[in-house]
Structures are given as C-alpha cells and as structure tokens.
Coordinates of N, CA and C in Angstrom, one line a residue:
M543 N -6.8 -23.0 -6.4 CA -6.6 -21.5 -6.7 C -8.6 -21.8 -6.2
K544 N -9.0 -20.9 -5.0 CA -10.1 -20.4 -4.8 C -10.2 -19.3 -5.5
L545 N -11.6 -18.8 -6.2 CA -12.4 -17.4 -6.5 C -12.6 -16.9 -5.3
N546 N -12.8 -15.3 -5.5 CA -13.7 -14.9 -4.0 C -12.9 -15.4 -2.5
R547 N -11.6 -15.7 -2.7 CA -11.1 -16.4 -1.5 C -11.0 -14.8 -0.3
T548 N -11.2 -15.7 0.9 CA -11.5 -15.0 2.2 C -10.5 -15.4 2.9
Y549 N -9.7 -14.3 3.8 CA -8.7 -14.4 4.9 C -9.3 -13.9 6.0
A550 N -9.6 -15.0 7.0 CA -10.1 -14.3 8.7 C -8.9 -14.5 9.6
G551 N -7.9 -14.5 9.1 CA -6.7 -14.6 9.7 C -5.1 -14.7 9.8
P552 N -4.7 -14.6 10.8 CA -3.0 -15.4 10.0 C -2.9 -16.4 9.3
A553 N -3.7 -17.4 10.3 CA -3.6 -18.6 10.2 C -4.0 -19.2 8.5
D554 N -5.1 -18.5 7.9 CA -4.8 -18.6 6.3 C -4.0 -18.2 5.6
M555 N -3.3 -17.5 6.2 CA -2.4 -17.0 4.8 C -1.0 -18.3 4.3
P556 N -0.8 -18.1 3.3 CA 0.4 -19.5 3.0 C 1.7 -18.9 4.1
A557 N 2.8 -19.8 3.9 CA 3.8 -19.3 4.9 C 4.7 -18.4 3.9
T558 N 4.7 -18.7 2.6 CA 5.9 -18.3 1.5 C 4.6 -16.9 0.5
I559 N 5.2 -15.8 0.2 CA 4.7 -15.1 -0.9 C 5.6 -14.6 -2.0
P560 N 5.3 -14.3 -3.0 CA 6.2 -13.9 -4.2 C 6.0 -12.0 -4.0
L561 N 7.6 -11.6 -3.6 CA 7.4 -10.6 -2.9 C 8.0 -9.4 -4.6
F562 N 7.7 -8.4 -4.5 CA 7.7 -6.9 -5.4 C 7.6 -6.1 -5.1
P563 N 9.3 -5.7 -5.1 CA 9.9 -4.6 -4.2 C 9.5 -3.7 -5.4
L564 N 8.9 -2.4 -4.7 CA 8.9 -1.1 -5.5 C 8.6 -0.1 -4.8
E565 N 9.6 1.2 -5.2 CA 9.8 1.8 -4.4 C 8.5 3.4 -4.4
G566 N 8.1 3.5 -3.2 CA 7.1 4.6 -3.2 C 5.7 4.1 -2.9
A567 N 5.5 3.1 -3.4 CA 4.2 2.0 -3.3 C 3.9 1.9 -2.0
L568 N 2.8 2.3 -1.6 CA 1.9 1.7 -0.3 C 0.7 0.9 -0.8
L569 N 0.9 -0.5 0.0 CA -0.3 -1.4 -0.1 C -1.4 -1.2 1.7
L570 N -2.4 -0.9 1.5 CA -2.8 -1.2 3.0 C -4.2 -2.3 3.0
P571 N -4.5 -2.6 3.6 CA -5.8 -3.6 4.0 C -7.3 -3.0 3.5
R572 N -7.4 -4.0 2.5 CA -8.7 -3.6 1.6 C -8.7 -2.7 0.8
R573 N -7.8 -1.9 0.7 CA -8.0 -1.1 -0.7 C -7.1 -1.4 -2.0
P574 N -7.3 -1.2 -2.7 CA -6.7 -1.4 -4.3 C -5.6 -1.0 -4.6
I575 N -4.6 -1.3 -5.4 CA -3.3 -0.8 -6.0 C -3.2 -1.3 -7.3
Q576 N -3.3 -0.5 -8.3 CA -3.1 -0.8 -9.3 C -1.3 -0.7 -10.3
L577 N -1.1 -1.5 -10.8 CA 0.0 -1.8 -11.4 C 0.3 -2.5 -12.6
T578 N 1.2 -2.0 -13.5 CA 1.6 -2.8 -14.5 C 3.4 -3.5 -14.4
V579 N 3.1 -4.7 -14.9 CA 4.5 -5.5 -14.8 C 4.9 -5.9 -16.1
F580 N 5.8 -5.7 -16.0 CA 6.8 -5.8 -17.7 C 8.2 -6.7 -17.3
E581 N 8.6 -6.5 -16.4 CA 9.9 -7.5 -16.5 C 9.8 -8.8 -16.6
P582 N 10.4 -9.7 -17.1 CA 10.5 -11.0 -17.3 C 9.9 -11.8 -16.1
R583 N 10.5 -11.4 -15.0 CA 11.0 -12.1 -14.0 C 9.4 -11.9 -13.3
Y584 N 9.5 -10.5 -13.3 CA 7.8 -10.6 -12.7 C 6.7 -11.1 -13.5
L585 N 7.1 -11.0 -14.7 CA 6.1 -11.8 -15.3 C 5.9 -13.5 -14.8
E586 N 6.6 -13.6 -15.0 CA 6.4 -15.2 -14.3 C 6.1 -15.1 -12.9
M587 N 6.4 -14.4 -12.1 CA 5.8 -14.3 -10.6 C 4.4 -14.2 -10.5
L588 N 4.2 -13.5 -11.7 CA 2.3 -13.2 -12.0 C 1.8 -14.4 -12.2
D589 N 2.7 -15.1 -13.2 CA 2.1 -16.3 -14.1 C 1.6 -17.2 -12.7
D590 N 2.4 -17.5 -11.9 CA 2.9 -18.4 -11.1 C 2.0 -17.8 -9.7
A591 N 1.6 -16.8 -9.2 CA 0.7 -16.7 -8.3 C -1.2 -16.3 -9.0
L592 N -1.2 -16.6 -9.9 CA -2.4 -16.5 -10.9 C -2.8 -18.0 -10.9
S593 N -1.9 -19.3 -10.8 CA -1.8 -20.5 -10.5 C -1.9 -20.8 -9.3
G594 N -1.9 -19.9 -8.0 CA -1.8 -20.3 -6.5 C -2.6 -19.6 -6.3
E595 N -2.3 -19.2 -4.8 CA -2.9 -18.1 -4.2 C -3.5 -16.7 -4.5
R596 N -2.9 -16.6 -5.4 CA -2.9 -14.8 -6.1 C -3.1 -14.1 -5.1
L597 N -2.0 -13.9 -4.2 CA -1.3 -13.6 -3.4 C 0.6 -13.0 -3.5
V598 N 0.5 -11.6 -3.7 CA 1.9 -11.3 -3.8 C 2.0 -10.1 -2.6
G599 N 3.6 -10.0 -2.7 CA 3.5 -9.1 -1.5 C 4.4 -7.8 -1.8
I600 N 3.8 -7.0 -1.8 CA 4.0 -5.5 -2.1 C 5.2 -4.9 -1.0
I601 N 6.4 -4.9 -1.2 CA 7.7 -4.1 0.1 C 8.2 -2.9 -0.8
Q602 N 8.7 -2.5 0.1 CA 9.6 -0.9 -0.4 C 11.4 -1.3 -0.2
P603 N 11.8 -0.6 -1.0 CA 13.5 -1.2 -0.9 C 14.2 -0.3 -0.1
S604 N 14.8 -0.5 1.3 CA 15.3 0.5 2.0 C 16.6 0.9 1.7
S605 N 17.1 0.5 0.3 CA 18.9 0.9 0.3 C 18.5 2.4 -0.9
A606 N 19.5 2.6 -0.2 CA 19.8 3.8 -1.5 C 19.6 3.7 -3.2
D607 N 20.3 2.9 -3.4 CA 20.3 1.9 -4.7 C 19.0 1.2 -5.2
G608 N 17.4 1.6 -5.1 CA 16.4 0.7 -5.3 C 16.4 0.5 -6.7
A609 N 17.4 1.0 -7.4 CA 17.5 0.4 -9.0 C 18.1 -0.9 -8.8
A610 N 18.8 -1.5 -8.0 CA 19.5 -2.5 -8.0 C 18.8 -4.2 -8.2
R611 N 19.0 -4.6 -8.8 CA 18.5 -6.4 -9.2 C 17.9 -6.9 -7.8
A612 N 18.7 -7.0 -6.3 CA 18.3 -7.1 -5.4 C 18.5 -6.3 -4.3
P613 N 17.8 -5.2 -4.4 CA 18.1 -4.5 -3.1 C 17.9 -4.6 -1.5
E614 N 18.5 -4.1 -1.0 CA 18.0 -4.6 0.5 C 16.6 -3.9 0.6
L615 N 15.7 -4.5 2.0 CA 14.3 -4.4 1.5 C 14.0 -3.7 2.8
Y616 N 13.1 -3.0 3.5 CA 12.3 -2.7 4.8 C 11.8 -3.8 4.9
P617 N 11.8 -4.6 6.6 CA 11.3 -5.7 7.2 C 10.1 -5.4 7.3
L618 N 9.2 -4.7 6.7 CA 7.3 -4.8 6.5 C 7.1 -4.1 5.5
G619 N 6.1 -5.2 4.7 CA 5.1 -5.1 4.0 C 3.9 -5.3 4.3
C620 N 2.9 -5.5 2.7 CA 1.7 -6.0 3.0 C 1.2 -6.8 1.9
A621 N 0.6 -7.7 1.9 CA 0.4 -8.8 0.6 C -1.2 -8.4 0.5
G622 N -1.2 -8.4 -0.8 CA -2.4 -8.2 -1.9 C -2.6 -9.2 -2.5
R623 N -4.2 -9.1 -2.8 CA -4.6 -10.5 -3.6 C -5.2 -9.9 -5.1
I624 N -4.4 -10.6 -6.0 CA -5.0 -10.3 -7.4 C -6.5 -10.7 -7.5
V625 N -7.3 -9.0 -7.7 CA -8.0 -9.5 -7.8 C -8.8 -8.9 -9.6
Q626 N -8.0 -8.5 -10.1 CA -7.9 -8.1 -11.5 C -6.5 -8.3 -12.5
Y627 N -6.7 -8.6 -13.7 CA -5.9 -8.8 -14.4 C -6.0 -9.0 -15.8
A628 N -4.8 -8.5 -16.5 CA -5.1 -8.2 -18.6 C -3.9 -8.2 -18.8
E629 N -3.7 -8.5 -19.9 CA -2.8 -8.7 -20.9 C -2.9 -7.4 -21.8
I630 N -1.9 -6.6 -21.6 CA -2.3 -5.5 -22.6 C -1.8 -5.6 -23.5
G631 N -1.1 -6.9 -24.6 CA -0.6 -6.9 -25.7 C 1.0 -6.5 -25.9
D632 N 1.4 -5.8 -25.7 CA 2.8 -5.3 -25.8 C 3.9 -5.8 -25.0
G633 N 3.7 -7.0 -24.0 CA 4.6 -7.8 -23.3 C 4.5 -7.3 -21.8
R634 N 3.3 -6.0 -21.3 CA 3.2 -5.6 -20.3 C 2.2 -6.7 -20.0
C635 N 1.5 -6.6 -18.4 CA 0.2 -6.9 -17.8 C 0.2 -6.2 -17.4
F636 N -1.4 -5.6 -16.7 CA -2.1 -4.6 -16.0 C -2.7 -5.6 -14.9
L637 N -2.4 -5.5 -13.8 CA -3.1 -5.9 -12.4 C -3.5 -5.2 -11.1
T638 N -4.5 -5.4 -10.6 CA -5.0 -4.5 -9.3 C -5.1 -5.7 -8.3
L639 N -4.1 -5.3 -6.9 CA -4.0 -6.2 -6.0 C -5.1 -5.3 -5.0
M640 N -5.8 -6.3 -3.8 CA -6.7 -5.8 -2.8 C -6.0 -6.1 -1.8
G641 N -5.6 -5.1 -1.2 CA -4.7 -5.2 0.3 C -5.2 -6.0 0.9
V642 N -4.9 -7.1 1.8 CA -5.3 -8.3 2.7 C -4.5 -8.1 4.1
A643 N -3.6 -8.2 4.6 CA -3.0 -8.0 5.5 C -1.5 -7.7 5.4
R644 N -0.7 -6.7 6.6 CA 0.8 -6.6 6.8 C 1.3 -8.0 7.1
F645 N 2.8 -7.7 6.8 CA 3.7 -8.6 7.1 C 5.1 -8.1 8.0
H646 N 5.4 -9.1 8.5 CA 7.1 -9.0 8.4 C 8.1 -9.8 7.7
L647 N 8.8 -9.3 7.2 CA 9.7 -10.1 6.3 C 10.4 -11.1 7.3
A648 N 10.1 -12.5 7.7 CA 10.9 -13.0 8.6 C 12.4 -13.9 8.3
A649 N 12.1 -14.0 6.6 CA 13.4 -14.6 6.3 C 13.0 -14.9 4.5
E650 N 13.7 -15.0 3.6 CA 14.1 -15.1 2.0 C 14.7 -16.5 2.1
P651 N 14.0 -17.4 0.8 CA 14.3 -18.8 1.1 C 15.4 -18.4 0.2
P652 N 16.2 -19.0 0.0 CA 17.6 -19.3 -0.9 C 16.7 -19.2 -2.4
G653 N 17.3 -18.6 -3.1 CA 16.5 -18.5 -4.8 C 16.4 -19.5 -5.8
V654 N 15.3 -19.7 -5.7 CA 14.7 -20.8 -6.7 C 13.8 -20.3 -7.9
T655 N 13.4 -19.5 -7.6 CA 12.7 -18.6 -9.0 C 13.5 -17.4 -9.1
P656 N 13.3 -16.4 -10.4 CA 13.9 -15.4 -10.4 C 13.6 -14.5 -9.6
Y657 N 12.1 -14.5 -9.2 CA 12.1 -13.3 -8.3 C 11.9 -13.9 -7.0
R658 N 11.8 -13.0 -6.1 CA 12.2 -13.2 -4.5 C 11.0 -13.4 -4.1
I659 N 11.2 -14.4 -2.8 CA 10.1 -15.1 -2.1 C 10.5 -14.3 -0.9
A660 N 9.1 -14.5 0.4 CA 9.2 -14.0 1.7 C 8.4 -15.1 2.5
V661 N 9.4 -15.3 3.4 CA 9.0 -16.1 4.6 C 8.0 -15.3 5.3
A662 N 6.6 -14.9 5.4 CA 5.9 -13.9 6.0 C 5.5 -14.2 7.2
D663 N 5.5 -13.2 8.2 CA 5.1 -13.1 9.8 C 4.0 -12.4 9.9
Y664 N 2.5 -12.9 9.7 CA 1.4 -11.9 9.8 C 1.1 -11.8 11.0
A665 N 1.0 -13.0 12.5 CA 0.9 -12.6 13.4 C 0.8 -11.6 13.9
P666 N 1.5 -10.0 13.9 CA 1.4 -9.5 14.6 C 0.5 -8.2 14.1
F667 N -0.3 -8.6 12.9 CA -1.2 -8.0 11.9 C -2.5 -8.2 12.3
A668 N -2.7 -9.0 13.5 CA -3.8 -9.4 13.2 C -5.1 -8.9 13.3
E669 N -5.3 -7.3 13.8 CA -6.1 -6.6 13.6 C -6.3 -6.6 11.9
D670 N -4.8 -6.5 11.1 CA -5.6 -6.1 9.6 C -6.5 -6.7 9.0
F671 N -7.1 -8.3 9.3 CA -8.1 -9.2 9.0 C -9.3 -8.8 9.5
T672 N -9.2 -7.9 10.0 CA -11.2 -7.6 10.3 C -11.0 -5.6 10.3
E673 N -12.6 -6.0 9.2 CA -12.5 -4.5 8.6 C -13.2 -3.6 10.1
G674 N -12.6 -2.8 9.6 CA -13.0 -1.4 10.9 C -12.6 -1.5 12.1
A675 N -10.9 -2.3 12.3 CA -10.6 -2.4 13.6 C -10.0 -1.2 14.2
G676 N -10.6 -0.2 14.9 CA -10.1 0.5 15.3 C -10.4 2.1 15.0
E677 N -11.6 1.7 14.3 CA -12.2 3.2 13.3 C -12.7 4.0 14.3
A678 N -12.9 3.9 15.7 CA -13.9 4.8 16.6 C -13.2 6.0 17.4
A679 N -11.6 5.5 17.0 CA -10.4 6.0 17.7 C -10.0 7.1 16.9
V680 N -10.5 7.2 15.6 CA -9.8 8.2 14.3 C -10.5 9.5 14.9
D681 N -9.8 10.5 15.0 CA -10.2 12.0 14.6 C -10.7 12.2 13.3
R682 N -11.8 12.1 12.9 CA -12.3 12.1 11.7 C -12.2 13.7 10.9
E683 N -12.7 14.4 11.9 CA -13.0 15.7 11.7 C -11.4 16.6 11.8
G684 N -10.9 16.1 12.4 CA -9.3 16.4 12.0 C -8.7 16.3 11.0
L685 N -8.9 14.5 10.4 CA -8.5 14.5 9.4 C -8.9 15.4 8.5
L686 N -10.5 15.2 8.1 CA -11.0 15.9 7.1 C -10.5 17.7 6.7
S687 N -10.6 18.5 8.4 CA -9.9 20.1 8.0 C -8.6 19.8 7.2
T688 N -7.6 18.8 7.6 CA -6.6 19.0 6.7 C -6.6 18.2 5.3
L689 N -7.6 17.7 5.2 CA -7.7 17.4 3.8 C -8.6 18.6 2.8
R690 N -9.5 19.5 3.9 CA -9.8 20.7 3.2 C -8.8 21.8 2.9
R691 N -7.8 21.9 4.2 CA -7.0 22.6 3.2 C -5.9 22.3 2.1
F692 N -5.3 20.9 1.9 CA -4.6 20.4 1.5 C -5.2 20.7 0.1
A693 N -6.9 20.8 -0.3 CA -7.4 20.8 -1.7 C -7.4 21.9 -1.7
E694 N -7.4 22.6 -1.2 CA -7.5 24.0 -1.2 C -5.9 24.9 -1.6
V695 N -5.5 24.8 -0.8 CA -3.8 24.8 -1.2 C -3.3 24.1 -2.5
N696 N -3.4 23.0 -2.9 CA -3.5 22.7 -4.5 C -4.3 22.5 -5.4
E697 N -5.4 22.9 -5.2 CA -6.6 23.6 -6.1 C -7.1 21.8 -6.7
V698 N -7.3 21.3 -5.8 CA -7.6 19.9 -5.8 C -8.8 20.0 -5.9
K699 N -9.7 18.9 -6.2 CA -11.0 18.9 -6.4 C -11.6 17.4 -5.4
I700 N -12.2 18.0 -4.8 CA -12.6 16.5 -4.0 C -14.2 16.1 -4.0
V701 N -14.5 14.7 -4.3 CA -16.0 14.6 -4.1 C -16.6 14.3 -3.0
W702 N -16.7 15.9 -2.5 CA -17.1 15.2 -0.6 C -18.2 14.7 -0.2
S703 N -19.2 14.4 -1.8 CA -20.1 13.4 -1.1 C -19.8 11.8 -0.9
D704 N -18.7 11.7 -1.7 CA -18.1 10.4 -1.8 C -17.4 10.2 -0.2
I705 N -16.7 11.4 0.2 CA -16.0 11.1 1.5 C -17.1 11.4 2.9
K706 N -18.1 11.7 2.3 CA -18.9 11.5 3.5 C -19.5 10.3 4.0
K707 N -19.2 9.1 2.6 CA -20.2 8.2 2.8 C -18.7 6.7 3.4
A708 N -17.7 7.5 2.9 CA -16.4 6.7 3.2 C -16.5 6.5 4.7
S709 N -16.1 5.2 5.4 CA -15.9 4.3 6.5 C -14.4 5.4 6.8
N710 N -14.2 5.1 8.6 CA -13.0 5.7 8.7 C -11.5 5.2 8.2
E711 N -12.1 3.7 8.2 CA -11.0 3.2 7.4 C -10.6 2.7 6.0
A712 N -11.7 2.9 5.3 CA -11.2 3.9 4.0 C -10.9 4.8 3.6
L713 N -11.2 5.7 4.7 CA -10.8 7.4 4.5 C -9.3 7.2 4.7
V714 N -8.7 6.7 5.6 CA -7.2 6.9 6.5 C -6.7 6.0 6.0
N715 N -6.6 4.6 5.4 CA -6.3 3.8 4.2 C -6.2 4.6 3.1
G716 N -7.4 5.0 2.7 CA -7.2 5.2 0.7 C -6.2 6.8 1.0
L717 N -6.6 7.3 2.1 CA -5.7 8.9 1.7 C -4.1 8.8 1.9
S718 N -4.3 7.7 2.8 CA -2.5 7.4 3.1 C -2.0 6.8 1.8
M719 N -2.6 6.1 0.8 CA -2.4 5.4 -0.3 C -2.4 6.3 -1.8
L720 N -2.9 7.4 -1.2 CA -2.9 8.5 -2.4 C -2.2 9.8 -2.1
S721 N -1.5 10.0 -0.8 CA -0.8 10.9 -0.5 C 0.6 10.9 -1.3
P722 N 0.9 12.2 -1.7 CA 2.3 12.6 -2.7 C 3.4 12.4 -1.7
C723 N 3.6 12.0 -0.4 CA 4.7 12.4 0.4 C 5.6 10.9 -0.3
G724 N 6.9 11.6 0.4 CA 7.8 10.7 -0.1 C 7.9 9.0 0.0
P725 N 9.1 7.9 -0.4 CA 9.2 6.6 0.1 C 9.3 6.2 1.9
R726 N 9.6 7.6 2.6 CA 9.9 7.1 4.0 C 8.7 6.9 4.5
E727 N 8.0 8.4 4.4 CA 6.9 8.8 4.7 C 6.1 7.8 4.7
K728 N 5.9 7.2 3.2 CA 4.8 5.9 3.1 C 5.2 4.7 3.4
Q729 N 6.5 4.4 3.9 CA 6.7 3.3 5.1 C 6.5 3.4 6.3
A730 N 6.2 5.1 6.9 CA 5.5 5.1 8.2 C 4.6 4.9 8.4
L731 N 3.9 5.1 7.2 CA 2.4 5.4 7.6 C 1.6 3.6 7.6
L732 N 2.9 2.7 6.7 CA 2.6 1.3 6.7 C 2.7 0.8 8.4
E733 N 3.4 1.1 8.5 CA 4.2 0.8 9.9 C 3.6 1.5 11.3
A734 N 2.8 2.4 10.8 CA 1.8 2.7 11.9 C 1.2 1.3 12.6
P735 N 1.2 1.3 13.9 CA 0.8 0.6 14.8 C -1.1 0.2 14.4
D736 N -1.9 1.2 14.4 CA -3.3 1.3 14.4 C -3.5 2.3 13.7
L737 N -4.9 2.1 13.3 CA -5.5 3.2 11.9 C -5.7 4.7 12.8
K738 N -6.1 5.1 14.1 CA -5.7 6.3 15.2 C -4.5 6.6 14.7
S739 N -3.3 5.3 14.9 CA -1.4 6.6 14.3 C -1.4 6.7 13.2
R740 N -2.3 6.5 12.4 CA -1.7 6.1 10.8 C -2.4 7.4 10.7
A741 N -3.7 8.0 10.9 CA -4.0 8.8 10.5 C -3.4 10.3 11.3
E742 N -3.2 10.0 12.7 CA -2.6 11.4 13.1 C -1.2 11.4 12.6
M743 N 0.0 10.4 11.8 CA 0.7 10.4 11.2 C 0.2 11.3 9.5
L744 N -0.6 11.0 9.2 CA -1.3 11.8 7.8 C -1.4 12.8 7.9
V745 N -2.0 13.4 8.6 CA -2.1 14.3 9.3 C -1.2 15.5 9.4
A746 N 0.0 15.2 10.4 CA 1.6 15.5 10.4 C 2.5 15.6 9.5
I747 N 2.1 14.3 8.2 CA 2.9 14.8 7.6 C 2.2 15.3 6.5
T748 N 0.8 15.9 6.1 CA 0.4 16.5 5.2 C 0.7 18.1 6.0
T749 N 0.5 18.7 6.8 CA 0.9 19.5 7.3 C 2.2 20.2 7.0
I750 N 2.8 19.1 7.5 CA 5.0 19.6 7.2 C 4.7 20.2 5.3
G751 N 4.2 19.3 4.9 CA 4.1 19.8 3.7 C 3.7 21.2 3.1
L752 N 2.6 21.0 3.9 CA 1.9 22.9 3.5 C 2.4 23.9 3.7
V753 N 3.0 23.5 5.1 CA 4.0 24.2 6.0 C 5.1 24.7 4.8
R754 N 5.8 23.9 4.6 CA 6.8 23.8 3.3 C 6.9 24.1 2.2
G755 N 5.3 24.1 1.9 CA 4.8 24.8 0.2 C 5.1 26.3 0.7
D756 N 3.9 26.8 1.8 CA 3.7 28.0 2.1 C 5.4 28.3 2.0
D757 N 6.2 28.3 3.1 CA 7.5 29.2 2.9 C 8.2 29.0 1.9
A758 N 8.1 27.8 0.8 CA 9.1 28.2 -0.2 C 8.3 29.5 -1.2
A759 N 6.6 29.3 -1.3 CA 5.8 30.5 -2.1 C 6.0 31.8 -1.2
T760 N 6.6 31.9 0.1 CA 7.3 33.1 0.5 C 7.9 33.4 0.4
Q761 N 9.1 32.7 0.1 CA 11.0 33.0 -0.6 C 10.2 33.6 -1.6
L762 N 9.7 33.0 -2.7 CA 9.6 33.2 -4.2 C 8.9 34.4 -4.2
H763 N 8.0 35.5 -3.3 CA 8.0 36.5 -3.2 C 8.9 37.7 -2.8

C-alpha cells in the first residue's frame, strides 16, 4: 500500500476491485463521498481494501429488488480511493472515498469473499484521469442560472463565493453528486460521455424537477 497514491491512467489501476453496491449513490472523479459501513461483509471488504490498494468500486443495483443480497448491477460504476477512515465504536466504520475513474463491470469472479469483486475495465474512461478534461465546453452560465432558480424555489442557501472559485469540473461533478434526483437519473449522470454532456443532463434533470414542482404547487391551489 502506498500513501498518497496517484493514478495516471487505466494501466495504473488494479485488474479487480471490491464492489460496494449502493442505490442512489453517485461517485465521480476527484470528488469525495462519505459512507458508513456496518454490514460484516463490507467491514471485511474495508479491512481488505485498507491493506491493499485502498480502492472500492461504487456501483448501483439495477434490479427492482435492490435490497437483495446479490442484486443485479448496472454495468458502469466508479472507483474511489479510501482517503479517510474512522472506527465509530459501535460496529460501524466511517470512510471517505475520493473518486478516481469510472469503469465498466467486465465480469465478476466466482465468490471467494463475502463481498462482490469486479473485473474492471477503465479503458473507455481514460479522460477521467485527467483533471479538467472537457471543462472548456461546459456552459457554465447556463448551469449557474439553473442553480440560482433551484436555490430560489427550494429556499436553499448557496455560498456563491465558493461557487465562483470552483472549476467547471468541480462544479459539474459536485452538483451532480449533490442533486436530489433519483437512482436512474444518478446513473444517467454517471454514464454521461463527457463533462459537457453531464452538465447539460444536470440542467435538464433539474429543470424537469422544477417544472414538476411548479405543477404540483398549482394543483394544490
């Protein structure tokens, strides 16, 4: 295990990684996600990951029965590196994953661990390893306009000074992860081919949600 490990491209990634299926979870490159682990199989997964590459694959169940022990999974997830870890003391562990790159779930080896393992293919997502890839094509003003409307309608306080400092990549990926949209929309944001497409999709998803909210408010009155 190397501290402060960096990954320059698909060739730097291990062939297999442990999987953490989690409905409604979205992880994207260079953005953090905080999780609490308590199931014995995932505590074992965490223990193994900490003694190895510290990588975990976040992936969503695709089946209707997401609570099943081995649900069907979407074919695309995102690998994250454990950058923070703490034992809470009541059988739970808290961890922070930092997104590294997306992967295709190429296969799952026969079960030799209580948790699932992915044969991960990162080759289609080589740009994920390059910070800021595709930023210039993002319609930043269009995204900010939608964010302003969302904040006004939902009475959400935005620290605009922080927003102004954020790069286009951090803005698009961060807002995508924070979006209150459902699991299918989260998966669509994950599968967006590039940053521009993700930003456009985020605007569309948010706008649809705002319109539906306006329609619901009108019916109540």
